[in-house]
Short mmCIF file of C-alpha atoms and ligand atoms in Angstrom, two decimals:
data_model
loop_
_atom_site.label_atom_id
_atom_site.label_comp_id
_atom_site.label_asym_id
_atom_site.label_seq_id
_atom_site.Cartn_x
_atom_site.Cartn_y
_atom_site.Cartn_z
CA MET A 1 8.12 -3.02 15.81
CA LYS A 2 10.04 -4.81 18.53
CA ASN A 3 7.47 -7.48 19.17
CA LYS A 4 5.66 -8.37 16.02
CA LYS A 5 3.34 -10.79 17.77
CA ALA A 6 2.20 -8.14 20.21
CA TYR A 7 1.81 -6.02 17.12
CA TYR A 8 -0.62 -8.51 15.59
CA GLY A 9 -2.47 -8.70 18.92
CA ILE A 10 -2.78 -4.94 19.13
CA HIS A 11 -4.06 -4.89 15.59
CA LEU A 12 -6.80 -7.33 16.37
CA LEU A 13 -7.88 -5.27 19.34
CA LEU A 14 -7.89 -2.27 17.06
CA ILE A 15 -10.20 -3.94 14.59
CA ALA A 16 -13.19 -3.52 16.86
CA GLY A 17 -12.21 0.13 17.21
CA VAL A 18 -11.79 0.57 13.51
CA PHE A 19 -15.18 -0.96 12.94
CA VAL A 20 -16.84 1.45 15.38
CA PHE A 21 -14.86 4.28 13.86
CA SER A 22 -15.83 3.44 10.30
CA VAL A 23 -19.48 3.07 11.21
CA GLY A 24 -19.16 6.45 12.92
CA CYS A 25 -17.62 7.97 9.82
CA LYS A 26 -20.35 6.61 7.62
CA ASN A 27 -22.97 8.09 9.91
CA ASN A 28 -21.26 11.44 9.84
CA ILE A 29 -21.23 11.50 6.13
CA GLU A 30 -24.84 10.54 5.93
CA LYS A 31 -25.82 13.08 8.59
CA LYS A 32 -24.14 15.81 6.66
CA GLY A 33 -25.89 14.49 3.60
CA SER A 34 -22.45 14.60 2.06
CA LYS A 35 -22.20 11.27 0.30
CA GLU A 36 -21.02 13.28 -2.63
CA ILE A 37 -18.10 14.71 -0.70
CA ALA A 38 -17.08 11.22 0.30
CA ALA A 39 -17.35 10.17 -3.33
CA THR A 40 -15.22 13.11 -4.41
CA GLU A 41 -12.65 12.30 -1.79
CA ILE A 42 -12.51 8.73 -2.98
CA SER A 43 -12.17 9.82 -6.55
CA ALA A 44 -9.44 12.34 -5.64
CA GLU A 45 -7.56 9.54 -3.90
CA GLU A 46 -8.02 7.26 -6.91
CA GLN A 47 -6.77 9.98 -9.22
CA LEU A 48 -3.80 11.02 -7.21
CA TYR A 49 -2.65 7.79 -5.60
CA ARG A 50 -4.04 4.63 -7.25
CA PRO A 51 -0.97 3.21 -9.04
CA ASN A 52 -0.98 3.10 -12.82
CA PHE A 53 1.04 -0.07 -13.26
CA HIS A 54 1.60 -1.65 -9.84
CA PHE A 55 -0.80 -4.09 -8.24
CA THR A 56 -3.12 -2.85 -5.49
CA PRO A 57 -6.28 -4.53 -4.24
CA LYS A 58 -9.41 -2.56 -5.12
CA ALA A 59 -10.12 -2.03 -1.45
CA ASN A 60 -8.70 -2.66 1.99
CA TRP A 61 -5.50 -3.92 3.51
CA MET A 62 -2.79 -5.95 1.79
CA ASN A 63 0.67 -7.07 2.92
CA ASP A 64 3.02 -9.88 1.83
CA PRO A 65 2.81 -11.58 -1.57
CA ASN A 66 1.95 -15.27 -1.07
CA GLY A 67 1.64 -18.50 -3.02
CA MET A 68 2.80 -17.22 -6.39
CA PHE A 69 2.81 -19.85 -9.14
CA TYR A 70 2.51 -19.98 -12.90
CA PHE A 71 0.28 -22.48 -14.66
CA ASN A 72 -1.32 -22.79 -18.09
CA GLY A 73 -0.44 -19.27 -19.19
CA THR A 74 -1.52 -17.56 -15.96
CA TYR A 75 0.57 -16.01 -13.22
CA HIS A 76 -1.09 -16.23 -9.82
CA LEU A 77 -0.44 -13.81 -7.02
CA TYR A 78 -1.98 -14.34 -3.58
CA TYR A 79 -1.43 -11.90 -0.77
CA GLN A 80 -2.03 -11.28 2.89
CA TYR A 81 -5.39 -9.59 2.85
CA TYR A 82 -7.86 -8.19 5.35
CA PRO A 83 -11.12 -7.69 3.44
CA ASP A 84 -12.93 -5.77 6.18
CA GLY A 85 -10.61 -2.88 6.86
CA ASN A 86 -7.73 -0.73 5.70
CA VAL A 87 -5.34 -1.76 8.49
CA TRP A 88 -3.93 -5.19 9.29
CA GLY A 89 -6.62 -7.58 10.57
CA PRO A 90 -7.53 -11.28 10.46
CA MET A 91 -5.55 -12.51 7.50
CA HIS A 92 -6.97 -14.16 4.41
CA TRP A 93 -5.25 -14.94 1.13
CA GLY A 94 -6.45 -12.46 -1.48
CA HIS A 95 -5.88 -13.46 -5.09
CA ALA A 96 -5.07 -11.87 -8.42
CA THR A 97 -4.24 -13.34 -11.83
CA SER A 98 -2.39 -12.08 -14.86
CA THR A 99 -1.06 -13.35 -18.15
CA ASN A 100 2.01 -11.12 -17.90
CA MET A 101 2.53 -10.03 -14.24
CA ILE A 102 1.76 -6.39 -15.13
CA ALA A 103 -1.99 -6.22 -15.78
CA TRP A 104 -3.72 -7.96 -12.87
CA GLU A 105 -7.28 -9.08 -12.40
CA GLU A 106 -8.43 -9.29 -8.79
CA GLU A 107 -10.13 -12.62 -8.07
CA PRO A 108 -12.37 -13.73 -5.20
CA ILE A 109 -10.65 -14.31 -1.86
CA ALA A 110 -8.83 -17.64 -2.05
CA ILE A 111 -8.38 -18.83 1.56
CA TYR A 112 -10.36 -17.76 4.63
CA PRO A 113 -9.36 -18.04 8.29
CA ASP A 114 -10.98 -20.85 10.29
CA ASP A 115 -10.92 -22.42 13.75
CA LEU A 116 -7.25 -23.30 13.46
CA GLY A 117 -6.30 -19.69 12.93
CA LEU A 118 -5.67 -16.78 10.62
CA ILE A 119 -4.05 -17.53 7.26
CA PHE A 120 -0.53 -16.11 7.38
CA SER A 121 2.06 -16.08 4.61
CA GLY A 122 3.08 -19.11 2.59
CA SER A 123 3.61 -20.48 -0.88
CA ALA A 124 2.04 -22.71 -3.53
CA VAL A 125 3.43 -25.33 -5.88
CA VAL A 126 2.08 -27.11 -8.93
CA ASP A 127 2.17 -30.80 -8.03
CA VAL A 128 2.65 -31.97 -11.61
CA ASN A 129 3.22 -35.62 -10.65
CA ASN A 130 0.42 -35.66 -8.09
CA THR A 131 2.87 -36.63 -5.33
CA SER A 132 0.31 -35.40 -2.81
CA GLY A 133 -2.42 -37.62 -4.20
CA PHE A 134 -4.82 -34.66 -4.09
CA GLY A 135 -5.20 -34.78 -7.88
CA LYS A 136 -8.27 -36.51 -9.26
CA ASP A 137 -9.17 -37.65 -12.78
CA GLY A 138 -5.88 -36.43 -14.17
CA ILE A 139 -6.33 -32.91 -12.78
CA VAL A 140 -3.02 -31.45 -11.62
CA PRO A 141 -3.38 -30.29 -8.01
CA ILE A 142 -1.96 -26.98 -6.87
CA VAL A 143 -0.85 -27.28 -3.24
CA ALA A 144 -0.57 -24.26 -0.98
CA MET A 145 1.29 -24.29 2.30
CA TYR A 146 0.65 -21.52 4.79
CA THR A 147 0.92 -20.69 8.47
CA TYR A 148 -2.03 -20.85 10.81
CA HIS A 149 -1.79 -18.11 13.41
CA ASN A 150 -4.02 -19.05 16.29
CA MET A 151 -5.13 -15.93 18.12
CA LYS A 152 -6.52 -17.76 21.15
CA GLY A 153 -3.21 -19.53 21.65
CA GLU A 154 -1.32 -16.28 21.31
CA GLN A 155 -3.59 -14.51 23.77
CA ALA A 156 -3.27 -17.40 26.23
CA GLY A 157 0.48 -16.87 26.16
CA ASP A 158 1.20 -20.22 24.48
CA LEU A 159 4.30 -20.58 22.35
CA ASP A 160 2.89 -23.01 19.80
CA PHE A 161 0.23 -20.85 18.17
CA GLN A 162 1.79 -20.87 14.70
CA THR A 163 1.57 -24.13 12.74
CA GLN A 164 1.96 -25.10 9.09
CA ALA A 165 -0.94 -26.32 7.01
CA ILE A 166 -1.81 -27.19 3.43
CA ALA A 167 -4.73 -26.70 1.08
CA TYR A 168 -5.16 -27.85 -2.50
CA SER A 169 -6.88 -26.56 -5.57
CA LEU A 170 -8.26 -28.64 -8.43
CA ASP A 171 -9.34 -25.64 -10.49
CA GLU A 172 -5.99 -23.96 -11.12
CA GLY A 173 -5.90 -21.93 -7.94
CA MET A 174 -9.37 -20.41 -8.00
CA THR A 175 -10.84 -22.35 -5.06
CA TRP A 176 -9.09 -24.25 -2.30
CA VAL A 177 -9.85 -27.25 -0.11
CA LYS A 178 -8.08 -27.32 3.23
CA TYR A 179 -6.47 -30.65 4.07
CA ASP A 180 -8.51 -32.45 6.73
CA LYS A 181 -5.41 -33.50 8.70
CA ASN A 182 -4.07 -29.98 9.21
CA PRO A 183 -1.77 -28.86 10.65
CA VAL A 184 0.88 -30.88 8.83
CA ILE A 185 3.67 -29.41 10.94
CA PRO A 186 2.73 -28.79 14.56
CA ASN A 187 4.74 -26.41 16.66
CA SER A 188 7.09 -27.72 19.31
CA GLY A 189 7.30 -24.41 21.13
CA ILE A 190 8.88 -21.91 18.73
CA LYS A 191 7.05 -18.63 19.08
CA ASP A 192 7.75 -17.28 15.60
CA PHE A 193 7.36 -20.23 13.30
CA ARG A 194 6.01 -19.21 9.94
CA ASP A 195 5.95 -18.42 6.23
CA PRO A 196 6.65 -21.82 4.58
CA LYS A 197 8.15 -21.54 1.09
CA VAL A 198 8.10 -24.79 -0.84
CA ILE A 199 10.14 -25.69 -3.94
CA TRP A 200 10.61 -28.87 -5.93
CA ASP A 201 14.31 -29.71 -5.60
CA VAL A 202 15.09 -31.26 -8.99
CA ASP A 203 18.57 -32.43 -7.97
CA HIS A 204 17.36 -34.35 -4.94
CA SER A 205 13.86 -35.27 -6.20
CA LYS A 206 11.97 -34.00 -3.19
CA TRP A 207 10.03 -31.04 -1.93
CA ILE A 208 12.04 -28.64 0.21
CA MET A 209 10.36 -26.18 2.49
CA THR A 210 12.06 -23.22 4.14
CA LEU A 211 10.45 -21.83 7.26
CA ALA A 212 11.27 -18.79 9.37
CA ALA A 213 11.85 -19.62 13.03
CA GLY A 214 12.67 -16.46 14.99
CA ASP A 215 16.38 -15.86 14.38
CA LYS A 216 16.97 -18.59 11.80
CA VAL A 217 15.38 -20.63 9.05
CA LEU A 218 14.54 -24.33 9.15
CA PHE A 219 14.65 -26.64 6.13
CA TYR A 220 12.18 -29.49 5.83
CA SER A 221 11.80 -32.11 3.11
CA SER A 222 8.86 -34.13 1.88
CA LEU A 223 7.95 -36.59 -0.85
CA ASN A 224 4.21 -35.92 -0.77
CA LEU A 225 3.71 -32.40 0.64
CA ARG A 226 1.77 -33.88 3.57
CA GLU A 227 4.55 -35.40 5.70
CA TRP A 228 7.58 -33.28 6.45
CA ILE A 229 10.99 -34.12 7.89
CA LEU A 230 13.07 -31.45 9.59
CA GLU A 231 16.48 -31.51 7.88
CA SER A 232 18.51 -28.64 9.28
CA SER A 233 18.61 -24.99 10.26
CA PHE A 234 20.61 -22.03 9.06
CA GLY A 235 21.37 -18.51 10.00
CA ALA A 236 21.56 -18.05 13.75
CA ALA A 237 25.23 -17.10 13.31
CA PHE A 238 24.98 -15.13 10.06
CA GLY A 239 23.38 -11.99 8.73
CA GLN A 240 21.38 -9.25 10.37
CA HIS A 241 19.65 -10.26 13.60
CA ASP A 242 18.28 -7.14 15.20
CA GLY A 243 14.79 -8.13 14.15
CA MET A 244 12.54 -11.08 13.37
CA TRP A 245 13.34 -13.35 10.42
CA GLU A 246 10.31 -13.76 8.17
CA CYS A 247 9.28 -14.89 4.69
CA PRO A 248 12.34 -16.88 3.55
CA ASP A 249 12.85 -18.28 0.06
CA LEU A 250 15.52 -20.79 -1.02
CA PHE A 251 16.16 -21.46 -4.70
CA PRO A 252 18.91 -22.52 -7.11
CA ILE A 253 20.06 -19.94 -9.66
CA LYS A 254 22.69 -19.99 -12.38
CA VAL A 255 25.57 -17.58 -11.95
CA SER A 256 25.23 -15.26 -14.98
CA GLY A 257 27.73 -16.00 -17.72
CA GLN A 258 29.13 -19.03 -15.88
CA ASP A 259 28.41 -22.72 -15.72
CA GLU A 260 27.94 -22.69 -12.01
CA THR A 261 24.65 -22.90 -10.12
CA LYS A 262 24.38 -21.50 -6.62
CA TRP A 263 21.58 -21.45 -4.07
CA VAL A 264 20.20 -18.15 -2.87
CA LEU A 265 18.37 -17.78 0.42
CA LEU A 266 16.23 -14.66 0.80
CA VAL A 267 15.31 -13.71 4.36
CA SER A 268 13.16 -10.74 5.22
CA ILE A 269 13.80 -9.10 8.57
CA ASN A 270 11.77 -6.65 10.58
CA PRO A 271 12.97 -4.26 11.89
CA ALA A 272 16.71 -3.66 11.22
CA ALA A 273 16.77 -3.03 7.47
CA PRO A 274 19.68 -0.78 6.41
CA ASN A 275 17.50 2.34 6.24
CA GLY A 276 15.06 1.38 8.97
CA GLY A 277 12.19 -1.01 9.52
CA SER A 278 11.53 -3.89 7.16
CA GLY A 279 13.98 -5.20 4.55
CA THR A 280 15.26 -8.30 2.79
CA GLN A 281 18.74 -9.76 3.11
CA TYR A 282 20.14 -12.64 1.11
CA PHE A 283 22.75 -15.36 1.39
CA VAL A 284 24.58 -17.26 -1.36
CA GLY A 285 25.68 -20.84 -0.90
CA ASP A 286 25.03 -24.47 -1.74
CA PHE A 287 22.27 -26.86 -0.77
CA ASP A 288 22.78 -30.62 -0.68
CA GLY A 289 19.16 -31.59 -0.18
CA GLN A 290 19.51 -31.29 3.57
CA LYS A 291 21.81 -28.47 4.49
CA PHE A 292 22.51 -24.95 3.26
CA THR A 293 26.19 -24.00 3.42
CA LEU A 294 27.46 -20.50 2.76
CA ASP A 295 29.78 -20.05 -0.21
CA THR A 296 33.28 -19.18 1.04
CA ASP A 297 33.48 -16.00 -1.07
CA PHE A 298 30.08 -14.94 0.19
CA LYS A 299 31.24 -15.59 3.76
CA GLN A 300 33.98 -13.01 3.09
CA GLN A 301 31.31 -10.54 1.99
CA LEU A 302 29.54 -11.11 5.29
CA GLN A 303 32.75 -10.34 7.09
CA GLN A 304 32.84 -6.90 5.49
CA ASP A 305 29.14 -6.15 5.94
CA ARG A 306 26.97 -7.77 8.51
CA ALA A 307 24.31 -8.46 5.88
CA VAL A 308 23.85 -8.22 2.14
CA TRP A 309 20.61 -6.55 1.04
CA LEU A 310 18.33 -7.16 -1.89
CA ASP A 311 17.02 -3.58 -1.93
CA TYR A 312 18.22 -0.53 0.00
CA GLY A 313 14.96 1.39 -0.28
CA ARG A 314 12.52 1.27 2.58
CA ASP A 315 9.63 -0.32 0.71
CA ASN A 316 10.38 -3.77 -0.58
CA TYR A 317 9.49 -6.40 2.00
CA ALA A 318 8.53 -10.08 2.29
CA GLY A 319 9.26 -10.65 -1.40
CA VAL A 320 9.62 -14.19 -2.74
CA THR A 321 9.80 -15.92 -6.13
CA TRP A 322 7.24 -17.55 -8.41
CA SER A 323 7.08 -21.32 -8.64
CA ASN A 324 6.58 -23.49 -11.72
CA ILE A 325 8.08 -21.05 -14.21
CA PRO A 326 8.61 -23.22 -17.33
CA LYS A 327 12.15 -24.46 -17.85
CA LYS A 328 12.39 -22.84 -21.26
CA ASP A 329 11.63 -19.50 -19.64
CA GLY A 330 14.00 -20.19 -16.76
CA ARG A 331 13.71 -16.81 -15.06
CA LYS A 332 13.62 -16.30 -11.29
CA LEU A 333 10.67 -13.99 -10.92
CA PHE A 334 10.18 -12.00 -7.76
CA ILE A 335 7.65 -9.59 -6.31
CA GLY A 336 7.72 -7.77 -2.96
CA TRP A 337 5.31 -5.87 -0.79
CA MET A 338 5.98 -2.18 -1.37
CA SER A 339 5.67 -0.94 2.19
CA ASN A 340 7.29 -1.10 5.59
CA TRP A 341 5.84 -2.21 8.92
CA GLU A 342 7.04 1.07 10.43
CA TYR A 343 4.25 3.03 8.76
CA ALA A 344 2.28 0.69 6.47
CA ARG A 345 -0.97 1.18 8.39
CA ASP A 346 -0.66 4.98 8.36
CA VAL A 347 -0.06 5.72 4.68
CA PRO A 348 -2.50 8.32 3.32
CA THR A 349 -4.76 6.12 1.22
CA GLU A 350 -8.07 5.16 2.77
CA THR A 351 -9.71 2.90 0.20
CA TRP A 352 -6.81 0.48 -0.15
CA ARG A 353 -3.50 0.18 1.63
CA SER A 354 -0.29 -0.68 -0.15
CA ALA A 355 0.90 -1.98 -3.49
CA MET A 356 3.35 -4.60 -4.74
CA THR A 357 6.71 -3.80 -6.36
CA ILE A 358 7.04 -4.21 -10.08
CA PRO A 359 7.67 -7.93 -10.71
CA ARG A 360 11.39 -8.40 -11.15
CA GLU A 361 13.77 -10.85 -12.69
CA LEU A 362 16.54 -11.82 -10.30
CA LYS A 363 20.02 -12.63 -11.57
CA LEU A 364 23.04 -13.79 -9.65
CA LYS A 365 26.23 -12.15 -10.86
CA LYS A 366 29.76 -12.57 -9.68
CA ASN A 367 32.05 -9.54 -9.93
CA GLU A 368 35.53 -10.85 -9.13
CA LYS A 369 34.86 -12.61 -5.84
CA GLU A 370 31.71 -10.74 -4.95
CA PHE A 371 28.22 -12.08 -5.50
CA VAL A 372 25.43 -9.67 -6.37
CA LEU A 373 21.78 -10.61 -6.68
CA SER A 374 20.48 -8.07 -9.17
CA SER A 375 16.87 -7.20 -9.96
CA ALA A 376 15.35 -5.79 -13.13
CA PRO A 377 11.72 -5.12 -14.04
CA VAL A 378 10.32 -8.07 -15.98
CA SER A 379 10.55 -7.63 -19.75
CA GLU A 380 6.74 -7.92 -20.01
CA LEU A 381 6.53 -4.31 -18.82
CA SER A 382 7.77 -3.20 -22.25
CA LYS A 383 4.54 -4.49 -23.82
CA TYR A 384 2.79 -1.54 -22.27
CA VAL A 385 5.02 1.22 -23.58
CA SER A 386 2.71 3.74 -25.23
CA LYS A 387 5.22 6.48 -25.92
CA THR A 388 9.02 6.67 -26.11
CA ILE A 389 11.30 9.68 -26.13
CA VAL A 390 14.95 9.13 -26.93
CA LYS A 391 17.70 11.70 -26.46
CA GLU A 392 21.16 10.56 -27.36
CA THR A 393 22.97 13.12 -25.27
CA LEU A 394 22.12 16.01 -23.03
CA THR A 395 24.74 18.45 -21.84
CA VAL A 396 24.19 19.55 -18.29
CA ASN A 397 25.58 22.85 -17.15
CA ASN A 398 25.02 22.32 -13.45
CA GLN A 399 21.27 22.17 -13.84
CA LYS A 400 19.03 20.78 -16.53
CA THR A 401 15.40 19.84 -16.92
CA ILE A 402 15.48 16.43 -18.51
CA ILE A 403 11.77 16.00 -19.19
CA THR A 404 8.46 17.62 -18.22
CA GLN A 405 4.92 16.44 -17.70
CA SER A 406 3.87 18.14 -20.93
CA GLU A 407 6.12 15.74 -22.86
CA ILE A 408 5.35 12.54 -20.97
CA ASP A 409 3.21 11.49 -18.01
CA LEU A 410 5.66 11.37 -15.11
CA SER A 411 3.35 9.16 -13.07
CA ARG A 412 3.69 6.15 -15.40
CA VAL A 413 7.20 6.31 -16.62
CA ARG A 414 10.54 4.56 -16.98
CA ILE A 415 13.63 6.71 -17.41
CA GLN A 416 16.92 5.14 -18.42
CA LEU A 417 20.19 7.00 -18.88
CA GLU A 418 23.94 6.67 -18.62
CA MET A 419 26.68 8.83 -17.18
CA ASN A 420 30.13 7.99 -18.46
CA HIS A 421 32.54 10.47 -16.95
CA LEU A 422 31.58 10.72 -13.33
CA LYS A 423 33.67 13.02 -11.18
CA SER A 424 33.98 13.07 -7.47
CA ASP A 425 30.82 15.08 -7.17
CA LYS A 426 27.12 14.95 -6.42
CA TYR A 427 24.52 14.17 -9.06
CA ASP A 428 21.04 14.90 -7.85
CA PHE A 429 17.97 13.91 -9.88
CA THR A 430 14.69 15.46 -8.79
CA PHE A 431 11.00 15.09 -9.56
CA GLN A 432 9.09 18.20 -8.56
CA ASN A 433 5.77 19.97 -8.84
CA SER A 434 4.61 23.56 -8.44
CA PHE A 435 3.27 22.71 -4.98
CA GLY A 436 6.91 22.49 -3.92
CA ASP A 437 7.07 18.72 -3.45
CA ARG A 438 10.43 17.20 -4.34
CA LEU A 439 11.51 13.60 -4.64
CA SER A 440 15.24 13.19 -5.21
CA PHE A 441 17.63 10.38 -5.81
CA GLY A 442 21.15 10.15 -7.06
CA ILE A 443 24.73 9.62 -6.32
CA ASP A 444 27.04 11.22 -3.82
CA ASN A 445 30.27 10.31 -5.51
CA ILE A 446 32.26 11.94 -2.75
CA LYS A 447 30.87 9.71 -0.02
CA LYS A 448 30.46 6.82 -2.49
CA GLN A 449 26.79 6.49 -1.77
CA TYR A 450 23.53 6.31 -3.66
CA TYR A 451 20.60 7.97 -1.96
CA LEU A 452 16.85 8.44 -2.15
CA ASN A 453 15.27 11.42 -0.44
CA ARG A 454 11.52 11.64 0.08
CA GLN A 455 11.70 14.09 2.98
CA ASN A 456 9.87 16.83 1.06
CA SER A 457 7.97 14.60 -1.35
CA GLY A 458 4.45 15.64 -0.27
CA LYS A 459 2.46 14.05 2.54
CA VAL A 460 5.09 12.79 4.96
CA THR A 461 3.84 13.61 8.45
CA PHE A 462 1.33 10.75 8.78
CA SER A 463 4.12 8.82 10.54
CA ASP A 464 7.27 10.14 12.15
CA LYS A 465 9.09 7.14 10.71
CA PHE A 466 8.23 7.87 7.09
CA ALA A 467 10.61 10.69 6.27
CA ASN A 468 12.94 10.69 9.25
CA THR A 469 15.97 9.75 7.16
CA ILE A 470 17.41 9.93 3.69
CA SER A 471 17.94 6.37 2.49
CA LYS A 472 21.46 5.46 1.49
CA ALA A 473 23.22 2.58 -0.22
CA PRO A 474 26.95 1.98 -0.55
CA ILE A 475 28.61 2.17 -3.96
CA LYS A 476 30.51 -1.08 -3.83
CA ASN A 477 32.53 -0.94 -7.04
CA PRO A 478 33.20 2.74 -7.74
CA SER A 479 33.63 3.48 -11.42
CA ASN A 480 33.33 6.55 -13.58
CA MET A 481 30.37 5.03 -15.39
CA LEU A 482 26.84 4.64 -14.14
CA LYS A 483 23.64 3.29 -15.66
CA ILE A 484 20.39 4.36 -14.11
CA GLY A 485 16.89 2.98 -14.65
CA VAL A 486 13.97 4.48 -12.75
CA LEU A 487 10.35 3.39 -12.63
CA VAL A 488 7.94 5.98 -11.34
CA ASP A 489 4.28 5.41 -10.67
CA LYS A 490 1.90 7.77 -8.85
CA THR A 491 3.17 6.74 -5.42
CA SER A 492 6.34 4.74 -5.95
CA ILE A 493 9.85 5.01 -7.26
CA GLU A 494 12.14 2.07 -8.02
CA VAL A 495 15.70 3.03 -8.85
CA PHE A 496 17.90 0.40 -10.49
CA TYR A 497 21.60 1.33 -10.57
CA ASN A 498 23.91 -0.51 -12.97
CA ASP A 499 21.34 -3.01 -14.22
CA GLY A 500 19.83 -3.48 -10.81
CA GLU A 501 23.00 -4.32 -8.90
CA THR A 502 21.86 -1.77 -6.34
CA ILE A 503 18.17 -1.04 -6.00
CA MET A 504 16.19 1.48 -4.00
CA THR A 505 12.41 1.14 -3.82
CA GLU A 506 10.29 3.68 -1.97
CA ILE A 507 6.77 5.01 -1.82
CA PHE A 508 5.73 8.68 -1.60
CA PHE A 509 2.52 10.71 -1.61
CA PRO A 510 2.81 14.03 -3.45
CA ASN A 511 0.21 16.76 -3.03
CA GLU A 512 0.00 17.00 -6.80
CA PRO A 513 1.50 14.96 -9.61
CA PHE A 514 5.13 15.74 -10.40
CA GLU A 515 5.64 18.07 -13.33
CA ALA A 516 9.32 17.98 -14.11
CA PHE A 517 12.36 15.77 -13.82
CA SER A 518 15.72 17.48 -13.64
CA ILE A 519 19.33 17.08 -12.59
CA ASN A 520 21.57 19.26 -10.44
CA THR A 521 25.31 18.89 -10.12
CA SER A 522 28.38 21.02 -9.66
CA ASP A 523 30.13 18.89 -12.28
CA ALA A 524 30.16 21.48 -15.06
CA ALA A 525 31.06 19.00 -17.79
CA LEU A 526 28.38 16.37 -17.34
CA ILE A 527 26.84 14.73 -20.36
CA LEU A 528 23.89 12.39 -19.95
CA GLU A 529 23.88 9.68 -22.57
CA ASN A 530 21.47 7.18 -24.10
CA ILE A 531 18.44 8.73 -22.49
CA LYS A 532 15.28 6.75 -23.05
CA ILE A 533 12.01 7.76 -21.49
CA GLU A 534 8.98 5.51 -21.79
CA GLU A 535 5.38 6.03 -20.76
CA PHE A 536 3.21 3.02 -19.87
CA GLN A 537 -0.47 2.65 -20.64
CA LEU A 538 -2.32 -0.31 -19.20
CA ASN A 539 -5.84 0.34 -20.37
C1 FRU U 1 5.59 -10.45 7.17
C2 FRU U 1 4.60 -11.13 8.09
C3 FRU U 1 4.74 -12.64 8.02
C4 FRU U 1 3.39 -13.11 8.43
C5 FRU U 1 2.49 -12.06 7.83
C6 FRU U 1 1.25 -11.77 8.61
O1 FRU U 1 5.22 -9.18 6.80
O2 FRU U 1 4.79 -10.67 9.41
O3 FRU U 1 5.78 -13.14 8.82
O4 FRU U 1 3.10 -14.39 7.97
O5 FRU U 1 3.26 -10.88 7.72
O6 FRU U 1 0.38 -10.95 7.90
#
């Protein structure tokens, strides 16, 4: 989508059409007296496509995760939500809660659009010391910061139609009061000016907010969450720029196994991801309370590759981290929107559209001079393991079925295995069903690439952008050992290579559930080791 703003505009125009269309559809169904057929269709869609362990709203459109915070034992997840249709429309903040980030309860809509605009993406913080003064009678206020997108301004051709605003909650995020002096950051004429992500900067004792501004990010600081000072900008000269910068996130993170702490800046970009459409790049550096400076080793990495990517699959976008995770936990917890603006509105589910990734723990590792931001599913997922199959070794003579649907449900599964004597060869793992659908991933150890191929994975023709390519990721540190972890739900696959140093997340829509998982290779001496296959049961 070249011009995202025009995109939003077009979507709003489409809403009227969608409304007429959906009324029309309802009438048709009623005329045919076929409410039952509609019900069967819905139930078929539920059965085949409603994820088993990934968050989806019960109905209608969802995009970016927003405002995630943890408080009093509950993880909160808000999200861009259009409650009246299954394509993008006037944005609200939907809301879901969980005690473990895996089993979610959908809550009433949290924030509604108003005269100042639609409620675009943003973040929320727990204002423990009541710096904002919104707290009353000892109640800790939760403060959300979001972007107002003013449609009238956009349609009038103004440049200042996106502004930043705040709202607070005195009931732990369930209901919100918008600040009466909104917007707190007006727009001085930057057309794409959105997605504020606020953190408490412990080192500098102030709130820091990162905002996307077209081809860069801006950093602001505040002592009270109401008044903001522009500190600096970053990025115009670094990273991928063939698209719009959106949904940034800046946070400190310890380098694994070292004493050092670095700052990571996540920046989503649309289009121009490595395999097309929407994706998330990251930068590693230092932050002095005002300015973000790239680490010199990371700068070298950027000289080799234009950008460094969080996930090479096509469906992990606009992801950011949770705030207020207790110090004794200390994890950086992330969730992304598991779709891509290239086809999000066309995916073949009617009741709801799109899901979130599995929540992930981010770790910053340094291999020699190279930084890697790795992701792994949060450990809480293991609470839901209902069945485990372990195979110490499996000898593969070119082709082997590793597991079948009769042994474990392949639509709610994690498969982990190791390969310790890789040759210069191809290793192709495939999920398939008797319908002929195939979803493959693996390693091309000749080209030194990982890949994920959904070209024949079932329903793919709903958009010509969905299966036009096979996604690829470079193997940066070739070795003869490889660890693979794969999470498969009914409509998503998340492949974590070498403890999540390279990740590929994609969605797919098979005609029938997959029935077998197998490997193909011309390496005649392959042995798969430490195979562990787990099935998840949420209810
Ligand atoms: C990212 C994004 C954000 C914006 C929101 C609107 O997917 O374009 O920049 O705030 O979606 O729904």
